PDB file of C-alpha atoms in Angstrom:
ATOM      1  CA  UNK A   1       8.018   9.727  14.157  1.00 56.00           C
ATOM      2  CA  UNK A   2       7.570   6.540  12.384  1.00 60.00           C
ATOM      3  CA  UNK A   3       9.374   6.385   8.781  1.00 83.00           C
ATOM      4  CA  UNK A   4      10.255   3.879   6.405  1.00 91.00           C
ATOM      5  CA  UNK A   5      13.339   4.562   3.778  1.00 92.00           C
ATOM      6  CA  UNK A   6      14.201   2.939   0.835  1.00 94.00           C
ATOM      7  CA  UNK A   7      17.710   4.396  -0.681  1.00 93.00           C
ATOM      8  CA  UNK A   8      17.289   3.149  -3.708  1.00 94.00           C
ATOM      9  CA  UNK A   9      15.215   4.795  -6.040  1.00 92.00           C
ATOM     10  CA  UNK A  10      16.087   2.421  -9.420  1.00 95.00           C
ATOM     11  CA  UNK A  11      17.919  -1.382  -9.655  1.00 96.00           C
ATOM     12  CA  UNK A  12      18.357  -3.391 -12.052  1.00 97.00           C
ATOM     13  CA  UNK A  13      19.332  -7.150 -12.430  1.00 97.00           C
ATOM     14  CA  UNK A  14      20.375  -9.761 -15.012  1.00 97.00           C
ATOM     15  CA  UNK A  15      17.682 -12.781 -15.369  1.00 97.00           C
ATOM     16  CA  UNK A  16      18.254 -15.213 -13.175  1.00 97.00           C
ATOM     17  CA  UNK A  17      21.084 -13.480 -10.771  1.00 97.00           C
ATOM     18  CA  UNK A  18      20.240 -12.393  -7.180  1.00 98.00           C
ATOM     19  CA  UNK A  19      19.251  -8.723  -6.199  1.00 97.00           C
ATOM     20  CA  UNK A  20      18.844  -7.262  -2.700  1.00 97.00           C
ATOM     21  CA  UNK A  21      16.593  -4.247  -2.133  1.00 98.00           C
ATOM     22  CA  UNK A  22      17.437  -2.097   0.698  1.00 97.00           C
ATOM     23  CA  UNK A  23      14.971  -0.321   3.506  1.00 96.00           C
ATOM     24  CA  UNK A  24      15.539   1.106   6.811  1.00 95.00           C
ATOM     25  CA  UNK A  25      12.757   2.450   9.434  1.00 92.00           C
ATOM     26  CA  UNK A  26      12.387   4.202  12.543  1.00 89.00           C
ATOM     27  CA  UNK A  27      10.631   3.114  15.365  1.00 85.00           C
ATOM     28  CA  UNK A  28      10.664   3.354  19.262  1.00 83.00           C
ATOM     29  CA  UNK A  29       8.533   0.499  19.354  1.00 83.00           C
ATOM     30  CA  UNK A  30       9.546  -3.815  20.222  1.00 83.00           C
ATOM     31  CA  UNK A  31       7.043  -5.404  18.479  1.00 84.00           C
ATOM     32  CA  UNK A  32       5.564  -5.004  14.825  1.00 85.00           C
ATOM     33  CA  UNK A  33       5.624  -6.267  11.681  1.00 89.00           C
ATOM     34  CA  UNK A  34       7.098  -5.066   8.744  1.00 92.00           C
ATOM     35  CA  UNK A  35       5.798  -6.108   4.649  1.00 94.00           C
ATOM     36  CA  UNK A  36       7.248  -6.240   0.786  1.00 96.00           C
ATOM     37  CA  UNK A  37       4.945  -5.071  -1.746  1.00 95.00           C
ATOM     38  CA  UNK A  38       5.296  -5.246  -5.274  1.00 95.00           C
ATOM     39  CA  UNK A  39       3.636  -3.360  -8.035  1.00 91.00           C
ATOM     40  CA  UNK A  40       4.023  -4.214 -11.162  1.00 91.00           C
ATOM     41  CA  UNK A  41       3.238  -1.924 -14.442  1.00 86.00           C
ATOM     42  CA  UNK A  42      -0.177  -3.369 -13.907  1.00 82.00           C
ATOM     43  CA  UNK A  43      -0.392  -0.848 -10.894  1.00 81.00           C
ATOM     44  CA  UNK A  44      -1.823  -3.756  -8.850  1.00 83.00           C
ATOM     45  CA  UNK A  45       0.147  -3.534  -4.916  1.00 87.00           C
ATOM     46  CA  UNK A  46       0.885  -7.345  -4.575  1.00 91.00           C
ATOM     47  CA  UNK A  47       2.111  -8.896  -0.817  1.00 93.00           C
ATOM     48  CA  UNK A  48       5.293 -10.329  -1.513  1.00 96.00           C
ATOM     49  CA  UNK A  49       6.164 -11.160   2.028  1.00 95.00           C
ATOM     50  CA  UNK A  50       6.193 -10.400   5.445  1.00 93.00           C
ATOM     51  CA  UNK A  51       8.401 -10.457   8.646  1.00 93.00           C
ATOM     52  CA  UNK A  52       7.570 -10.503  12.364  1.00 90.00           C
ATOM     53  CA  UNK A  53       9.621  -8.433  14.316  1.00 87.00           C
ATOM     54  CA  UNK A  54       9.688 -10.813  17.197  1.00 86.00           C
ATOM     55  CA  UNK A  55      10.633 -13.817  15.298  1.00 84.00           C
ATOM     56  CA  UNK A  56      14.437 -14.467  14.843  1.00 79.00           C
ATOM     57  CA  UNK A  57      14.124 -16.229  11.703  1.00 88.00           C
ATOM     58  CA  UNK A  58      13.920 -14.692   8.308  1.00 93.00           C
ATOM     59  CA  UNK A  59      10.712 -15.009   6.578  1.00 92.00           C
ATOM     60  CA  UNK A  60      10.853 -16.877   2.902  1.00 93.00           C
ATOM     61  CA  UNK A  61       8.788 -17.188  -0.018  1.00 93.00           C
ATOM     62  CA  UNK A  62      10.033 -19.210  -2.363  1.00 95.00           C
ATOM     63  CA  UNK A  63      12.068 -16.902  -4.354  1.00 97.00           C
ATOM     64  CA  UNK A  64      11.534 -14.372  -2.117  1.00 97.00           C
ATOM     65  CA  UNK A  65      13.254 -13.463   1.429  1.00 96.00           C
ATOM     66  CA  UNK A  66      14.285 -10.951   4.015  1.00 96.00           C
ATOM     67  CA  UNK A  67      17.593 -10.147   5.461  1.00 95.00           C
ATOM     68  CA  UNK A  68      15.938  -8.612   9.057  1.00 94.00           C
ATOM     69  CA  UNK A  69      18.137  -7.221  11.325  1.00 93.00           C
ATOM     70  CA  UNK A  70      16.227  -5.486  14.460  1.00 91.00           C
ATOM     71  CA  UNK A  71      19.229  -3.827  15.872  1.00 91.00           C
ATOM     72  CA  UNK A  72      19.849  -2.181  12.848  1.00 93.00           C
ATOM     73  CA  UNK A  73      16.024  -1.119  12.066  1.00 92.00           C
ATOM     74  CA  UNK A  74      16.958  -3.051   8.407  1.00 94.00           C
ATOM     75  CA  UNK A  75      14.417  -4.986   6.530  1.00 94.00           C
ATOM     76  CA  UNK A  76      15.922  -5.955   3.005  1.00 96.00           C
ATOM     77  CA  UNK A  77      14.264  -8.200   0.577  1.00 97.00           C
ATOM     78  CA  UNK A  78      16.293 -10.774  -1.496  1.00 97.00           C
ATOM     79  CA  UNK A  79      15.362 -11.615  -5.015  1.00 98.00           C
ATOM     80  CA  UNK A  80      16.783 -15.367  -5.976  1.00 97.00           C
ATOM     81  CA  UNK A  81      16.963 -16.430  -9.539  1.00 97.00           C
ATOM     82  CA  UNK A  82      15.561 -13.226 -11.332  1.00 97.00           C
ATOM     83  CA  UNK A  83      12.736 -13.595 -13.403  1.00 97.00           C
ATOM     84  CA  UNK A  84      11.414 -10.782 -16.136  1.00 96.00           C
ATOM     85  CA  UNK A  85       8.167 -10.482 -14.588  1.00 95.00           C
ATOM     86  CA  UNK A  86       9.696  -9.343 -11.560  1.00 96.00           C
ATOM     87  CA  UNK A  87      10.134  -6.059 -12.935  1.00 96.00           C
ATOM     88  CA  UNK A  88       8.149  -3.656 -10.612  1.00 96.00           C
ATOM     89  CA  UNK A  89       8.093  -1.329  -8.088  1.00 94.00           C
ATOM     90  CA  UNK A  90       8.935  -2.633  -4.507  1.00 96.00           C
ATOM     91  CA  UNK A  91       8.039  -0.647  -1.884  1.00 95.00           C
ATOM     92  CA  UNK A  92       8.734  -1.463   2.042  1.00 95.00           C
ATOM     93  CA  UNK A  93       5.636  -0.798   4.526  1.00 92.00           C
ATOM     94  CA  UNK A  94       5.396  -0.630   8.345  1.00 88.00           C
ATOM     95  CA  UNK A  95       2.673  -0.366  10.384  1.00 83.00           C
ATOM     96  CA  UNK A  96       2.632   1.202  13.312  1.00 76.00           C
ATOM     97  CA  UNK A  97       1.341  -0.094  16.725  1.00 71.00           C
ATOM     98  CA  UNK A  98      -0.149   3.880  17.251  1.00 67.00           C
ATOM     99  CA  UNK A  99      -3.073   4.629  14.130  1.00 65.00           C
ATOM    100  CA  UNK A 100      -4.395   2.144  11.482  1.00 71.00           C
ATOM    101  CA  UNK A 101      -2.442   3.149   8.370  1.00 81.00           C
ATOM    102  CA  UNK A 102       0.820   1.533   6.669  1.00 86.00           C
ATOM    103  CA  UNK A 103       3.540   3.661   6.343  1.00 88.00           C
ATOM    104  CA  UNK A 104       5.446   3.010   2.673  1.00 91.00           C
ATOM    105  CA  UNK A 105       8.684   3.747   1.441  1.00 92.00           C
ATOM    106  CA  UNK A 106       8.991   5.831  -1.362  1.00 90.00           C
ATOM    107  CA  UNK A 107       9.983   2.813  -3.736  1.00 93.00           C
ATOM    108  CA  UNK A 108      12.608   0.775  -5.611  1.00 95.00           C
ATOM    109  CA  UNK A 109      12.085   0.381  -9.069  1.00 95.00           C
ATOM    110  CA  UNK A 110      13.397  -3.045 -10.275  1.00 97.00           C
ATOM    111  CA  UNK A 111      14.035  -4.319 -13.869  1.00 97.00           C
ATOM    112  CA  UNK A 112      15.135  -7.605 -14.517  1.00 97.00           C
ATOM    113  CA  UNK A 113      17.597  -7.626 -17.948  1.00 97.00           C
ATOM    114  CA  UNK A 114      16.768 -10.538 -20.157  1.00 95.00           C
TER     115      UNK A 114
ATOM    116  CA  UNK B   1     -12.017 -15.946  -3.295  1.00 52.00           C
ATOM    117  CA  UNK B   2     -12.355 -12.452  -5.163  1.00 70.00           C
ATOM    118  CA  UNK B   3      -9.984  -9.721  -4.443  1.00 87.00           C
ATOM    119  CA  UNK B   4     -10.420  -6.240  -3.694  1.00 92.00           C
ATOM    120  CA  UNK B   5     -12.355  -4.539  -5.884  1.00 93.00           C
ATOM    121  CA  UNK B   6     -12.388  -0.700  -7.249  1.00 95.00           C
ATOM    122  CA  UNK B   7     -14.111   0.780 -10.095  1.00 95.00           C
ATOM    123  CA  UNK B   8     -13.786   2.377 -12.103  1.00 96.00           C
ATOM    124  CA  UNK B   9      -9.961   1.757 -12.679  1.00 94.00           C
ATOM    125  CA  UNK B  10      -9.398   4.942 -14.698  1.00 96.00           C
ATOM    126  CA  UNK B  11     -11.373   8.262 -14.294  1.00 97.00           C
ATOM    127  CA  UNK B  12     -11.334  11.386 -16.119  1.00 98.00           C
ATOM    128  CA  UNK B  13     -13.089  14.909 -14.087  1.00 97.00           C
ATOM    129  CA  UNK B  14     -13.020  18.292 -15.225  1.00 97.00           C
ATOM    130  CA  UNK B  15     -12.072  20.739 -12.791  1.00 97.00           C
ATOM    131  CA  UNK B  16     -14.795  21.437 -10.362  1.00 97.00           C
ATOM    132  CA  UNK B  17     -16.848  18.339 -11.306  1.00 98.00           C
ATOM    133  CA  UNK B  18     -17.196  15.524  -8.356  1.00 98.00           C
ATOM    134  CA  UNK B  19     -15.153  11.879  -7.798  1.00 98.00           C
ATOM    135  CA  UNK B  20     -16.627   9.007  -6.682  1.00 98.00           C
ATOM    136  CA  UNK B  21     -14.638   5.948  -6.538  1.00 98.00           C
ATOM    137  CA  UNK B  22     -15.582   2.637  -4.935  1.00 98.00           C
ATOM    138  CA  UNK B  23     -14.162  -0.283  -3.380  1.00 97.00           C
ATOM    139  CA  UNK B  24     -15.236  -3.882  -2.505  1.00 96.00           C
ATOM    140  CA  UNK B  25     -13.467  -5.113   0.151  1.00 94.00           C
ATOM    141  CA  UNK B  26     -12.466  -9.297   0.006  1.00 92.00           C
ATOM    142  CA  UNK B  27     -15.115 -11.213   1.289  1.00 90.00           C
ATOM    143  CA  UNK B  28     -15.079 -11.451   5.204  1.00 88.00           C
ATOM    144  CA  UNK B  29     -13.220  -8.436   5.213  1.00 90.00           C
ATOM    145  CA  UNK B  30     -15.249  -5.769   7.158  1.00 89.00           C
ATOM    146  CA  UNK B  31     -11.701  -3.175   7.476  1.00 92.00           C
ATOM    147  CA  UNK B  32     -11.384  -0.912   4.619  1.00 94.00           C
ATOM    148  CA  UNK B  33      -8.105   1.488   4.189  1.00 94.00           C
ATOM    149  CA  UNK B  34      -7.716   4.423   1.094  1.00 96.00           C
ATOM    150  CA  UNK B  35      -4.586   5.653   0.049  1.00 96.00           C
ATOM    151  CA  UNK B  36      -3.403   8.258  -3.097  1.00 96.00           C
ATOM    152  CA  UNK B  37      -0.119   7.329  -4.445  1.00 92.00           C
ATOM    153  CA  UNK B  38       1.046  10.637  -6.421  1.00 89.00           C
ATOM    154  CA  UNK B  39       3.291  10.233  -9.246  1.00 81.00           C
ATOM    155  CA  UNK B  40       7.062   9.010  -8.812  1.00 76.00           C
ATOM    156  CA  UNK B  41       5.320   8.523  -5.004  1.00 81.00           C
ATOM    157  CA  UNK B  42       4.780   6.295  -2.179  1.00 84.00           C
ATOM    158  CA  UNK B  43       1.532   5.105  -1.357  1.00 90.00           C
ATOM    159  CA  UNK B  44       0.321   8.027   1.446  1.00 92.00           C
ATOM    160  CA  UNK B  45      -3.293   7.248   4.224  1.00 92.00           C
ATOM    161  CA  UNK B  46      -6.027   8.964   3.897  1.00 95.00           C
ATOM    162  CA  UNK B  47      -8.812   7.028   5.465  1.00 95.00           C
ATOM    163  CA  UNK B  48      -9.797   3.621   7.540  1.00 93.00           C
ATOM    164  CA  UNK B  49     -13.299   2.545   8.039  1.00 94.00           C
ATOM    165  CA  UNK B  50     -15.131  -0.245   9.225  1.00 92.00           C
ATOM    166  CA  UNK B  51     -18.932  -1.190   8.433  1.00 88.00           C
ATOM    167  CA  UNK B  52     -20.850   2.388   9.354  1.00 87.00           C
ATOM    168  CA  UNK B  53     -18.180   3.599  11.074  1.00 92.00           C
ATOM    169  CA  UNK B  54     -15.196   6.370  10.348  1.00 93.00           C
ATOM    170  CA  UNK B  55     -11.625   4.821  13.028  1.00 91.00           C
ATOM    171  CA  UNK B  56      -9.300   7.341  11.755  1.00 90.00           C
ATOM    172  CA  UNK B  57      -9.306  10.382   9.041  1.00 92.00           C
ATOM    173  CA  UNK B  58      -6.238  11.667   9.825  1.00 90.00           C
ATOM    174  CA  UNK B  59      -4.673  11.705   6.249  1.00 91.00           C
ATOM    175  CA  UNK B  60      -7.810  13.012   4.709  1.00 93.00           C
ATOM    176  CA  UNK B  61      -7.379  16.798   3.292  1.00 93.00           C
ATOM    177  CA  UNK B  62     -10.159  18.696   5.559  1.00 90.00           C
ATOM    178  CA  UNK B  63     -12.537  20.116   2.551  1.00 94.00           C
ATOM    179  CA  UNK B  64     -13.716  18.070  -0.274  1.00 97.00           C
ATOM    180  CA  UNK B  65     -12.621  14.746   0.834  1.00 97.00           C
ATOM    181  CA  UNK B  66     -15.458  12.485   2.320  1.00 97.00           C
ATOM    182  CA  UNK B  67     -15.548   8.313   2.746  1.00 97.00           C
ATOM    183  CA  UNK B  68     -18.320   6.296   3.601  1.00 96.00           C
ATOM    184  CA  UNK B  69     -18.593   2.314   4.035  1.00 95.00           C
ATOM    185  CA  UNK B  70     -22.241   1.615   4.359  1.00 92.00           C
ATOM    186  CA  UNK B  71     -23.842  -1.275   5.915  1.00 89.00           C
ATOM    187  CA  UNK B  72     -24.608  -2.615   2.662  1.00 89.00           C
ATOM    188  CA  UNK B  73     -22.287  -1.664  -0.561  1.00 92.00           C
ATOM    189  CA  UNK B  74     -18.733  -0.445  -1.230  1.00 95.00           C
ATOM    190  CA  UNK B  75     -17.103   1.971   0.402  1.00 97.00           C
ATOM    191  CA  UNK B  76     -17.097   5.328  -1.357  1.00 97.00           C
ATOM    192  CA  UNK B  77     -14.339   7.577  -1.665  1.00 98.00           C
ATOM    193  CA  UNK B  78     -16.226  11.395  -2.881  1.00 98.00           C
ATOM    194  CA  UNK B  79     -14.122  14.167  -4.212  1.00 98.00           C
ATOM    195  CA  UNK B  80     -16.031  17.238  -4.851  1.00 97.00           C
ATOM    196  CA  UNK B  81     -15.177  19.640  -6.816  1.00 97.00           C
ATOM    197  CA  UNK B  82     -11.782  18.355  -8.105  1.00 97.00           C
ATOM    198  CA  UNK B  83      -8.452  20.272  -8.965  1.00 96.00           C
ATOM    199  CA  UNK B  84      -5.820  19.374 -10.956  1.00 95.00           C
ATOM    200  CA  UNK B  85      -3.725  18.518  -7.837  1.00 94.00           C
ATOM    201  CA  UNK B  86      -6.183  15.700  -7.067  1.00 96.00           C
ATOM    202  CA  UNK B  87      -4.752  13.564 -10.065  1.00 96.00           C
ATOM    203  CA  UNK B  88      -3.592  10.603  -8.700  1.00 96.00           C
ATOM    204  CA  UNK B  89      -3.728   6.835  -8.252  1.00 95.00           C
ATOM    205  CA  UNK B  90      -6.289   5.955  -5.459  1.00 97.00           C
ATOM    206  CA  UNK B  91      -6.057   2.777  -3.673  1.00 95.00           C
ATOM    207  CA  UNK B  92      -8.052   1.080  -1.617  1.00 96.00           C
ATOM    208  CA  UNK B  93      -7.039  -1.906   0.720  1.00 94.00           C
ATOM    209  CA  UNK B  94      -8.970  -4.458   2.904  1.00 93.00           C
ATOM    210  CA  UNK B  95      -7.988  -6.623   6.155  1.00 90.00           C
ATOM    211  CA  UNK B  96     -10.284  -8.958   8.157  1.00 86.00           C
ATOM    212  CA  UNK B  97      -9.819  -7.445  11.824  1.00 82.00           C
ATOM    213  CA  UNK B  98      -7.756  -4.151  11.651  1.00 74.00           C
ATOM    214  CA  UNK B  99      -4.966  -4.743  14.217  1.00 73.00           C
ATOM    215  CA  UNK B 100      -1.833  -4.151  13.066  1.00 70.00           C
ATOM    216  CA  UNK B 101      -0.658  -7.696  12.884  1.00 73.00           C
ATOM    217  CA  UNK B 102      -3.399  -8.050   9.470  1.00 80.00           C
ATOM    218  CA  UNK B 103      -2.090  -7.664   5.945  1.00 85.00           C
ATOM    219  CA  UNK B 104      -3.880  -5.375   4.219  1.00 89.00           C
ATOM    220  CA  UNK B 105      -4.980  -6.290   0.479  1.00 91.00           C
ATOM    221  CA  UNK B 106      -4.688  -3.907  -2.146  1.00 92.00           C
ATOM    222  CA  UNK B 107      -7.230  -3.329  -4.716  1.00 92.00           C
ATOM    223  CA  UNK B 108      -5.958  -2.325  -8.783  1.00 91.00           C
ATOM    224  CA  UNK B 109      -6.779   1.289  -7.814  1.00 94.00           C
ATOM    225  CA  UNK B 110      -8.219   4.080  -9.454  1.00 96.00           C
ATOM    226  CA  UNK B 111      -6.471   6.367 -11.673  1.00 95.00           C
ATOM    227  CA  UNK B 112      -8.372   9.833 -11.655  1.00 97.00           C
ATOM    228  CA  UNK B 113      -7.044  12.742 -13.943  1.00 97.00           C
ATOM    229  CA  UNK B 114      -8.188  16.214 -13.455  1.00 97.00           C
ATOM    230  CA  UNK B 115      -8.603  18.051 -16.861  1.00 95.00           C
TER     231      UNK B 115
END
């Protein structure tokens, strides 16, 4: 069964400092890719980045950037200098190489503390 | 290049009236994906179509539930006759191929509530 787990169900974080966001997942399979979305109170589901499971290197964006380790099935995002609109929800997705659909955590709610 | 589209963003059904909800897909996008994201929830599949054609259903509840994606037009997400447990946030997402290795992009969604 494929699954995707996020432990943390509320964070929180002083402007500026560094957060890490937590998710786990289950898979039998060697090659996939695995995604950061971000919704906001807006609602809108925003890509905030995305790894390839056969590339070594962690995947940045700007701020933005994953602590990947494959062994471990571990995928957590890292949040860099803080900033108030990154208060949202962050949920983890995986999609499997079997069926069509992404699989999402059940969410991290972040709020950044002015 | 316009984003996903889906109106309306927020609508209100009686119980036993129908749902129809639509989505434009980005342009050059011809893979469209719906999901319901319940409260305090996870976004959960229902649906993926491409242009005329139904790939995979396998999240949609048997009865009530239909999608369509037309040659020409949005795809249509149709609820008929609607309970109270349909109340949700419905999302629909577009890619440009469909393998696994596309990013899906997510529309606003639509926020029905059953009365």
């Amino acid at each position: 069964a494929q699954t995707v787990t996020q432990s943390q169900p509320e964070m929180s974080v002083q402007e500026a400092e560094t957060v890490t966001l937590s998710c786990t997942y289950d898979t039998s399979e060697n090659n996939y890719y695995l995604f950061w979305y971000k919704q906001p109170p807006s609602r809108q589901m925003i890509l905030v980045i995305r790894q390839e499971a056969y590339k070594q290197q962690n995947a940045t964006e700007n701020r933005f950037s994953v602590n990947f380790q494959k062994a471990a099935k571990s995928f957590s995002l890292k949040i860099s200098d803080s900033q108030l609109g990154d208060t949202a929800m962050y949920f983890c997705a995986f999609p499997p190489n079997t069926g069509n659909q992404f699989y999402f955590g059940t969410g991290t709610s972040l709020t950044v503390i002015p | 290049n316009a984003g996903v589209m889906q109106n309306p963003r927020h609508l209100v059904r009686r119980r036993g009236q129908e749902a129809r909800l639509r989505c434009s897909p980005m342009k050059g996008h011809s893979h469209v994906y719906w999901y319901r994201q319940l409260p305090e929830e996870g976004l959960k599949f229902m649906v993926y179509l491409q242009k005329e054609n139904i790939i995979d259903e396998s999240g949609m509840p048997k009865e009530r539930f239909s999608a369509e994606f037309p040659k020409e037009g949005p795809s249509i997400l149709r609820i008929q006759q609607v309970v109270r447990g349909d109340s949700a946030a419905y999302f629909c997402a577009s890619s440009p191929s469909g393998g696994r290795a596309d990013t899906q992009y997510f529309g606003p969604g639509t926020r029905l509530t059953v009365l």
